[in-house]
Amino acid sequence: IAGITQAPTSQILAAGRRMTLRCTQDMRHNAMYWYRQDLGLGLRLIHYSNTAGTTGKGEVPDGYSVSRANTDDFPLTLASAVPSQTSVYFCASSDSAAGGDEQFFGPGTRLTVL
Amino acid sequence: GQNIDQPTEMTATEGAIVQINCTYQTSGFNGLFWYQQHAGEAPTFLSYNVLDGLEEKGRFSSFLSRSKGYSYLLLKELQMKDSASYLCAVEDSNYQLIWGAGTKLIIKP
């Protein structure tokens, strides 16, 4: 693994189904983030984790949950998907959450909820 | 509220210079980032400004004026590969990034 990876690349999901988007980084970064990107809007932060074992809510957390059991992995779960969660999801990481640190992004997951 | 404004789209000619502006109103300020995003790909880091002034990095430069809530990204000697969206993001008082919607730059030969 080099950098930050996400799986799946894309997914079509029926409304009401549960879905987990996976994110793994091998840079030993402390901070990780989940964003969604919708046409005409900026990236919006869903959840973040400043260090393993801690998580926090971003701008649009409703309907999503995360966990950070270790440094490398930061999965995002949609408990019961709705069509408004159709979006491109990006996972990112940075060395720290202290400020000024570049965020490195995964390739994204394109999710369609029908 | 928090707001980041950028033009939606700009067009420029190969070999020319283009300036992409970004104005912001945020709860606190801990720095401003510019990222590049090619269509269908992830954003990649271009620059970071925390103090007023110009930061130059090859063909790309970024300027910040904190008193005016204003930044610009300057791209020189434009190449076709510079066709992409350019995202402005401000780090707020909680060290979270607030993102603009991005400026789509179209380069014509």
PDB file of C-alpha atoms in Angstrom:
ATOM      1  CA  ILE A   1       0.000   0.000   0.000  1.00  0.00           C
ATOM      2  CA  ALA A   2       1.308   3.432  -0.856  1.00  0.00           C
ATOM      3  CA  GLY A   3      -0.440   6.384   0.709  1.00  0.00           C
ATOM      4  CA  ILE A   4      -4.147   6.170   1.314  1.00  0.00           C
ATOM      5  CA  THR A   5      -6.586   3.724  -0.221  1.00  0.00           C
ATOM      6  CA  GLN A   6     -10.363   3.462  -0.285  1.00  0.00           C
ATOM      7  CA  ALA A   7     -12.770   0.658  -1.109  1.00  0.00           C
ATOM      8  CA  PRO A   8     -14.978   0.154  -2.958  1.00  0.00           C
ATOM      9  CA  THR A   9     -14.231   2.426  -5.916  1.00  0.00           C
ATOM     10  CA  SER A  10     -17.923   2.710  -6.633  1.00  0.00           C
ATOM     11  CA  GLN A  11     -21.140   1.204  -5.343  1.00  0.00           C
ATOM     12  CA  ILE A  12     -24.832   1.249  -6.146  1.00  0.00           C
ATOM     13  CA  LEU A  13     -26.906   0.679  -3.037  1.00  0.00           C
ATOM     14  CA  ALA A  14     -30.608   0.249  -2.362  1.00  0.00           C
ATOM     15  CA  ALA A  15     -32.131   2.707   0.083  1.00  0.00           C
ATOM     16  CA  GLY A  16     -32.327   1.323   3.590  1.00  0.00           C
ATOM     17  CA  ARG A  17     -29.249  -0.879   3.245  1.00  0.00           C
ATOM     18  CA  ARG A  18     -26.235  -0.643   5.505  1.00  0.00           C
ATOM     19  CA  MET A  19     -22.877   0.157   3.900  1.00  0.00           C
ATOM     20  CA  THR A  20     -19.316   0.564   5.145  1.00  0.00           C
ATOM     21  CA  LEU A  21     -16.753   2.512   3.157  1.00  0.00           C
ATOM     22  CA  ARG A  22     -13.205   1.494   3.945  1.00  0.00           C
ATOM     23  CA  CYS A  23     -10.169   3.730   4.260  1.00  0.00           C
ATOM     24  CA  THR A  24      -6.595   2.698   5.042  1.00  0.00           C
ATOM     25  CA  GLN A  25      -3.402   4.739   5.186  1.00  0.00           C
ATOM     26  CA  ASP A  26       0.180   3.574   5.592  1.00  0.00           C
ATOM     27  CA  MET A  27       1.777   6.938   6.381  1.00  0.00           C
ATOM     28  CA  ARG A  28       1.303   6.611  10.158  1.00  0.00           C
ATOM     29  CA  HIS A  29      -0.700   9.816  10.127  1.00  0.00           C
ATOM     30  CA  ASN A  30      -2.468  10.706  13.343  1.00  0.00           C
ATOM     31  CA  ALA A  31      -5.442  12.557  11.863  1.00  0.00           C
ATOM     32  CA  MET A  32      -8.008  11.180   9.421  1.00  0.00           C
ATOM     33  CA  TYR A  33     -11.090  12.668   7.823  1.00  0.00           C
ATOM     34  CA  TRP A  34     -14.163  11.744   5.801  1.00  0.00           C
ATOM     35  CA  TYR A  35     -15.580  14.235   3.310  1.00  0.00           C
ATOM     36  CA  ARG A  36     -18.386  14.155   0.811  1.00  0.00           C
ATOM     37  CA  GLN A  37     -18.206  16.083  -2.445  1.00  0.00           C
ATOM     38  CA  ASP A  38     -21.363  17.092  -4.294  1.00  0.00           C
ATOM     39  CA  LEU A  39     -21.627  19.031  -7.528  1.00  0.00           C
ATOM     40  CA  GLY A  40     -21.557  22.765  -6.948  1.00  0.00           C
ATOM     41  CA  LEU A  41     -20.620  22.417  -3.303  1.00  0.00           C
ATOM     42  CA  GLY A  42     -17.300  22.387  -1.545  1.00  0.00           C
ATOM     43  CA  LEU A  43     -15.994  19.338   0.245  1.00  0.00           C
ATOM     44  CA  ARG A  44     -17.965  18.899   3.448  1.00  0.00           C
ATOM     45  CA  LEU A  45     -16.523  17.227   6.516  1.00  0.00           C
ATOM     46  CA  ILE A  46     -18.570  14.304   7.823  1.00  0.00           C
ATOM     47  CA  HIS A  47     -16.431  12.975  10.673  1.00  0.00           C
ATOM     48  CA  TYR A  48     -12.840  13.222  11.730  1.00  0.00           C
ATOM     49  CA  SER A  49     -10.361  11.573  14.058  1.00  0.00           C
ATOM     50  CA  ASN A  50      -7.429  13.466  15.540  1.00  0.00           C
ATOM     51  CA  THR A  51      -5.766  10.296  16.813  1.00  0.00           C
ATOM     52  CA  ALA A  52      -6.491   6.596  17.149  1.00  0.00           C
ATOM     53  CA  GLY A  53      -9.288   5.963  19.632  1.00  0.00           C
ATOM     54  CA  THR A  54     -10.960   9.355  19.193  1.00  0.00           C
ATOM     55  CA  THR A  55     -13.530  10.647  16.708  1.00  0.00           C
ATOM     56  CA  GLY A  56     -15.497  13.843  16.218  1.00  0.00           C
ATOM     57  CA  LYS A  57     -18.428  15.171  14.218  1.00  0.00           C
ATOM     58  CA  GLY A  58     -17.931  17.447  11.276  1.00  0.00           C
ATOM     59  CA  GLU A  59     -20.352  19.659   9.388  1.00  0.00           C
ATOM     60  CA  VAL A  60     -22.685  16.915   8.087  1.00  0.00           C
ATOM     61  CA  PRO A  61     -22.511  13.882  10.429  1.00  0.00           C
ATOM     62  CA  ASP A  62     -26.169  12.781  10.438  1.00  0.00           C
ATOM     63  CA  GLY A  63     -26.710   9.289   9.072  1.00  0.00           C
ATOM     64  CA  TYR A  64     -23.008   8.400   9.294  1.00  0.00           C
ATOM     65  CA  SER A  65     -20.795   6.831  11.929  1.00  0.00           C
ATOM     66  CA  VAL A  66     -17.068   6.156  12.156  1.00  0.00           C
ATOM     67  CA  SER A  67     -14.600   4.274  14.295  1.00  0.00           C
ATOM     68  CA  ARG A  68     -10.823   4.534  14.738  1.00  0.00           C
ATOM     69  CA  ALA A  69      -9.627   1.362  16.379  1.00  0.00           C
ATOM     70  CA  ASN A  70      -6.059   1.801  15.131  1.00  0.00           C
ATOM     71  CA  THR A  71      -3.868   4.360  13.346  1.00  0.00           C
ATOM     72  CA  ASP A  72      -4.280   2.978   9.842  1.00  0.00           C
ATOM     73  CA  ASP A  73      -8.016   2.371   9.389  1.00  0.00           C
ATOM     74  CA  PHE A  74     -10.962   4.743   9.452  1.00  0.00           C
ATOM     75  CA  PRO A  75     -14.172   3.136   8.156  1.00  0.00           C
ATOM     76  CA  LEU A  76     -17.326   5.143   7.483  1.00  0.00           C
ATOM     77  CA  THR A  77     -20.696   3.434   7.970  1.00  0.00           C
ATOM     78  CA  LEU A  78     -24.071   4.415   6.601  1.00  0.00           C
ATOM     79  CA  ALA A  79     -26.533   2.638   8.899  1.00  0.00           C
ATOM     80  CA  SER A  80     -29.547   2.970   6.603  1.00  0.00           C
ATOM     81  CA  ALA A  81     -28.720   4.621   3.291  1.00  0.00           C
ATOM     82  CA  VAL A  82     -30.958   7.326   1.810  1.00  0.00           C
ATOM     83  CA  PRO A  83     -30.855   8.838  -1.720  1.00  0.00           C
ATOM     84  CA  SER A  84     -29.489  12.155  -0.373  1.00  0.00           C
ATOM     85  CA  GLN A  85     -26.322  10.265   0.572  1.00  0.00           C
ATOM     86  CA  THR A  86     -25.539   9.778  -3.104  1.00  0.00           C
ATOM     87  CA  SER A  87     -22.169  11.472  -3.421  1.00  0.00           C
ATOM     88  CA  VAL A  88     -18.444  11.007  -3.895  1.00  0.00           C
ATOM     89  CA  TYR A  89     -16.774  10.205  -0.594  1.00  0.00           C
ATOM     90  CA  PHE A  90     -13.148  11.070   0.068  1.00  0.00           C
ATOM     91  CA  CYS A  91     -11.050   9.880   2.956  1.00  0.00           C
ATOM     92  CA  ALA A  92      -8.020  11.987   3.881  1.00  0.00           C
ATOM     93  CA  SER A  93      -5.225  11.950   6.411  1.00  0.00           C
ATOM     94  CA  SER A  94      -2.676  14.374   7.800  1.00  0.00           C
ATOM     95  CA  ASP A  95       0.310  14.059  10.091  1.00  0.00           C
ATOM     96  CA  SER A  96      -1.509  15.964  12.799  1.00  0.00           C
ATOM     97  CA  ALA A  97      -4.674  17.970  13.334  1.00  0.00           C
ATOM     98  CA  ALA A  98      -2.688  20.845  14.824  1.00  0.00           C
ATOM     99  CA  GLY A  99      -2.827  23.091  11.828  1.00  0.00           C
ATOM    100  CA  GLY A 100      -0.942  23.742   8.654  1.00  0.00           C
ATOM    101  CA  ASP A 101      -0.510  20.097   7.794  1.00  0.00           C
ATOM    102  CA  GLU A 102      -1.313  19.053   4.251  1.00  0.00           C
ATOM    103  CA  GLN A 103      -4.155  16.564   3.915  1.00  0.00           C
ATOM    104  CA  PHE A 104      -3.559  13.587   1.640  1.00  0.00           C
ATOM    105  CA  PHE A 105      -6.642  12.230  -0.091  1.00  0.00           C
ATOM    106  CA  GLY A 106      -7.668   8.763  -1.129  1.00  0.00           C
ATOM    107  CA  PRO A 107      -9.016   8.146  -4.652  1.00  0.00           C
ATOM    108  CA  GLY A 108     -12.644   8.391  -3.531  1.00  0.00           C
ATOM    109  CA  THR A 109     -15.725   6.175  -3.482  1.00  0.00           C
ATOM    110  CA  ARG A 110     -18.602   7.032  -5.782  1.00  0.00           C
ATOM    111  CA  LEU A 111     -21.804   5.980  -4.018  1.00  0.00           C
ATOM    112  CA  THR A 112     -25.261   5.935  -5.569  1.00  0.00           C
ATOM    113  CA  VAL A 113     -28.268   5.265  -3.353  1.00  0.00           C
ATOM    114  CA  LEU A 114     -31.455   4.332  -5.199  1.00  0.00           C
TER     115      LEU A 114
ATOM    116  CA  GLY B   1     -21.749  31.776   9.174  1.00  0.00           C
ATOM    117  CA  GLN B   2     -18.735  30.518   7.294  1.00  0.00           C
ATOM    118  CA  ASN B   3     -18.315  31.292   3.643  1.00  0.00           C
ATOM    119  CA  ILE B   4     -15.670  30.735   0.983  1.00  0.00           C
ATOM    120  CA  ASP B   5     -16.240  32.331  -2.418  1.00  0.00           C
ATOM    121  CA  GLN B   6     -14.471  31.468  -5.654  1.00  0.00           C
ATOM    122  CA  PRO B   7     -15.474  31.959  -9.283  1.00  0.00           C
ATOM    123  CA  THR B   8     -17.230  28.896 -10.660  1.00  0.00           C
ATOM    124  CA  GLU B   9     -15.318  28.713 -13.928  1.00  0.00           C
ATOM    125  CA  MET B  10     -12.475  30.482 -15.740  1.00  0.00           C
ATOM    126  CA  THR B  11     -10.977  30.100 -19.187  1.00  0.00           C
ATOM    127  CA  ALA B  12      -7.392  30.902 -20.163  1.00  0.00           C
ATOM    128  CA  THR B  13      -4.998  30.298 -23.035  1.00  0.00           C
ATOM    129  CA  GLU B  14      -2.044  27.946 -23.039  1.00  0.00           C
ATOM    130  CA  GLY B  15       1.145  29.830 -22.145  1.00  0.00           C
ATOM    131  CA  ALA B  16      -0.717  32.689 -20.460  1.00  0.00           C
ATOM    132  CA  ILE B  17      -1.134  33.681 -16.807  1.00  0.00           C
ATOM    133  CA  VAL B  18      -4.320  33.282 -14.768  1.00  0.00           C
ATOM    134  CA  GLN B  19      -5.292  34.466 -11.297  1.00  0.00           C
ATOM    135  CA  ILE B  20      -7.947  32.605  -9.315  1.00  0.00           C
ATOM    136  CA  ASN B  21      -9.414  34.593  -6.427  1.00  0.00           C
ATOM    137  CA  CYS B  22     -10.803  33.379  -3.135  1.00  0.00           C
ATOM    138  CA  THR B  23     -12.542  35.451  -0.471  1.00  0.00           C
ATOM    139  CA  TYR B  24     -13.495  34.074   2.904  1.00  0.00           C
ATOM    140  CA  GLN B  25     -15.448  34.750   6.060  1.00  0.00           C
ATOM    141  CA  THR B  26     -14.804  32.130   8.718  1.00  0.00           C
ATOM    142  CA  SER B  27     -14.912  31.660  12.475  1.00  0.00           C
ATOM    143  CA  GLY B  28     -11.219  32.045  13.100  1.00  0.00           C
ATOM    144  CA  PHE B  29      -8.305  31.651  10.744  1.00  0.00           C
ATOM    145  CA  ASN B  30      -5.343  29.321  11.014  1.00  0.00           C
ATOM    146  CA  GLY B  31      -4.228  29.281   7.418  1.00  0.00           C
ATOM    147  CA  LEU B  32      -5.396  28.933   3.829  1.00  0.00           C
ATOM    148  CA  PHE B  33      -4.784  26.043   1.463  1.00  0.00           C
ATOM    149  CA  TRP B  34      -5.036  25.641  -2.287  1.00  0.00           C
ATOM    150  CA  TYR B  35      -5.606  22.224  -3.796  1.00  0.00           C
ATOM    151  CA  GLN B  36      -5.805  21.034  -7.391  1.00  0.00           C
ATOM    152  CA  GLN B  37      -8.381  18.456  -8.456  1.00  0.00           C
ATOM    153  CA  HIS B  38      -8.451  16.891 -11.907  1.00  0.00           C
ATOM    154  CA  ALA B  39     -11.821  15.557 -13.040  1.00  0.00           C
ATOM    155  CA  GLY B  40     -12.590  12.214 -11.425  1.00  0.00           C
ATOM    156  CA  GLU B  41      -9.547  12.339  -9.190  1.00  0.00           C
ATOM    157  CA  ALA B  42      -8.678  13.263  -5.608  1.00  0.00           C
ATOM    158  CA  PRO B  43      -7.595  16.755  -4.553  1.00  0.00           C
ATOM    159  CA  THR B  44      -3.833  17.266  -4.276  1.00  0.00           C
ATOM    160  CA  PHE B  45      -2.053  19.923  -2.229  1.00  0.00           C
ATOM    161  CA  LEU B  46      -0.646  23.000  -3.957  1.00  0.00           C
ATOM    162  CA  SER B  47       0.095  25.619  -1.311  1.00  0.00           C
ATOM    163  CA  TYR B  48      -0.416  26.857   2.229  1.00  0.00           C
ATOM    164  CA  ASN B  49      -0.410  30.469   3.437  1.00  0.00           C
ATOM    165  CA  VAL B  50      -0.664  31.568   7.042  1.00  0.00           C
ATOM    166  CA  LEU B  51       1.115  34.937   6.877  1.00  0.00           C
ATOM    167  CA  ASP B  52       0.317  37.825   4.570  1.00  0.00           C
ATOM    168  CA  GLY B  53       2.225  37.928   1.340  1.00  0.00           C
ATOM    169  CA  LEU B  54       3.193  35.893  -1.664  1.00  0.00           C
ATOM    170  CA  GLU B  55       4.455  32.315  -1.620  1.00  0.00           C
ATOM    171  CA  GLU B  56       6.073  31.182  -4.856  1.00  0.00           C
ATOM    172  CA  LYS B  57       6.486  27.573  -5.885  1.00  0.00           C
ATOM    173  CA  GLY B  58       7.586  27.095  -9.468  1.00  0.00           C
ATOM    174  CA  ARG B  59       4.862  28.132 -11.899  1.00  0.00           C
ATOM    175  CA  PHE B  60       2.349  28.498  -9.058  1.00  0.00           C
ATOM    176  CA  SER B  61       2.178  31.317  -6.512  1.00  0.00           C
ATOM    177  CA  SER B  62      -0.324  31.989  -3.743  1.00  0.00           C
ATOM    178  CA  PHE B  63      -1.061  35.294  -2.054  1.00  0.00           C
ATOM    179  CA  LEU B  64      -2.818  36.020   1.229  1.00  0.00           C
ATOM    180  CA  SER B  65      -4.242  39.166   2.832  1.00  0.00           C
ATOM    181  CA  ARG B  66      -5.734  38.300   6.206  1.00  0.00           C
ATOM    182  CA  SER B  67      -7.093  41.803   6.801  1.00  0.00           C
ATOM    183  CA  LYS B  68      -9.079  41.607   3.552  1.00  0.00           C
ATOM    184  CA  GLY B  69     -10.071  37.940   3.872  1.00  0.00           C
ATOM    185  CA  TYR B  70      -8.615  37.383   0.430  1.00  0.00           C
ATOM    186  CA  SER B  71      -6.285  35.034  -1.357  1.00  0.00           C
ATOM    187  CA  TYR B  72      -5.370  34.298  -4.933  1.00  0.00           C
ATOM    188  CA  LEU B  73      -3.627  31.521  -6.791  1.00  0.00           C
ATOM    189  CA  LEU B  74      -1.489  32.630  -9.718  1.00  0.00           C
ATOM    190  CA  LEU B  75      -0.636  30.134 -12.432  1.00  0.00           C
ATOM    191  CA  LYS B  76       2.039  31.124 -14.959  1.00  0.00           C
ATOM    192  CA  GLU B  77       3.023  29.604 -18.315  1.00  0.00           C
ATOM    193  CA  LEU B  78      -0.213  27.666 -18.434  1.00  0.00           C
ATOM    194  CA  GLN B  79      -0.096  24.132 -19.774  1.00  0.00           C
ATOM    195  CA  MET B  80      -2.961  21.955 -20.953  1.00  0.00           C
ATOM    196  CA  LYS B  81      -2.418  19.695 -17.938  1.00  0.00           C
ATOM    197  CA  ASP B  82      -3.365  22.642 -15.694  1.00  0.00           C
ATOM    198  CA  SER B  83      -6.981  22.149 -16.754  1.00  0.00           C
ATOM    199  CA  ALA B  84      -8.547  21.180 -13.427  1.00  0.00           C
ATOM    200  CA  SER B  85     -10.570  22.532 -10.531  1.00  0.00           C
ATOM    201  CA  TYR B  86      -8.761  24.640  -7.955  1.00  0.00           C
ATOM    202  CA  LEU B  87     -10.077  24.449  -4.418  1.00  0.00           C
ATOM    203  CA  CYS B  88      -9.575  27.107  -1.755  1.00  0.00           C
ATOM    204  CA  ALA B  89      -9.858  25.955   1.872  1.00  0.00           C
ATOM    205  CA  VAL B  90      -9.545  27.885   5.125  1.00  0.00           C
ATOM    206  CA  GLU B  91      -8.473  26.281   8.379  1.00  0.00           C
ATOM    207  CA  ASP B  92     -10.842  27.604  11.024  1.00  0.00           C
ATOM    208  CA  SER B  93     -10.423  28.089  14.774  1.00  0.00           C
ATOM    209  CA  ASN B  94     -10.989  24.337  15.324  1.00  0.00           C
ATOM    210  CA  TYR B  95      -8.297  23.492  12.740  1.00  0.00           C
ATOM    211  CA  GLN B  96     -10.966  22.089  10.436  1.00  0.00           C
ATOM    212  CA  LEU B  97     -10.924  22.936   6.740  1.00  0.00           C
ATOM    213  CA  ILE B  98     -13.800  24.927   5.281  1.00  0.00           C
ATOM    214  CA  TRP B  99     -13.821  24.437   1.516  1.00  0.00           C
ATOM    215  CA  GLY B 100     -14.911  26.606  -1.358  1.00  0.00           C
ATOM    216  CA  ALA B 101     -16.859  24.987  -4.186  1.00  0.00           C
ATOM    217  CA  GLY B 102     -13.831  25.212  -6.461  1.00  0.00           C
ATOM    218  CA  THR B 103     -12.961  27.030  -9.668  1.00  0.00           C
ATOM    219  CA  LYS B 104     -12.962  24.987 -12.855  1.00  0.00           C
ATOM    220  CA  LEU B 105     -10.098  26.206 -15.050  1.00  0.00           C
ATOM    221  CA  ILE B 106     -10.342  25.496 -18.763  1.00  0.00           C
ATOM    222  CA  ILE B 107      -7.165  25.897 -20.806  1.00  0.00           C
ATOM    223  CA  LYS B 108      -7.509  26.490 -24.533  1.00  0.00           C
ATOM    224  CA  PRO B 109      -4.707  25.977 -27.050  1.00  0.00           C
TER     225      PRO B 109
END
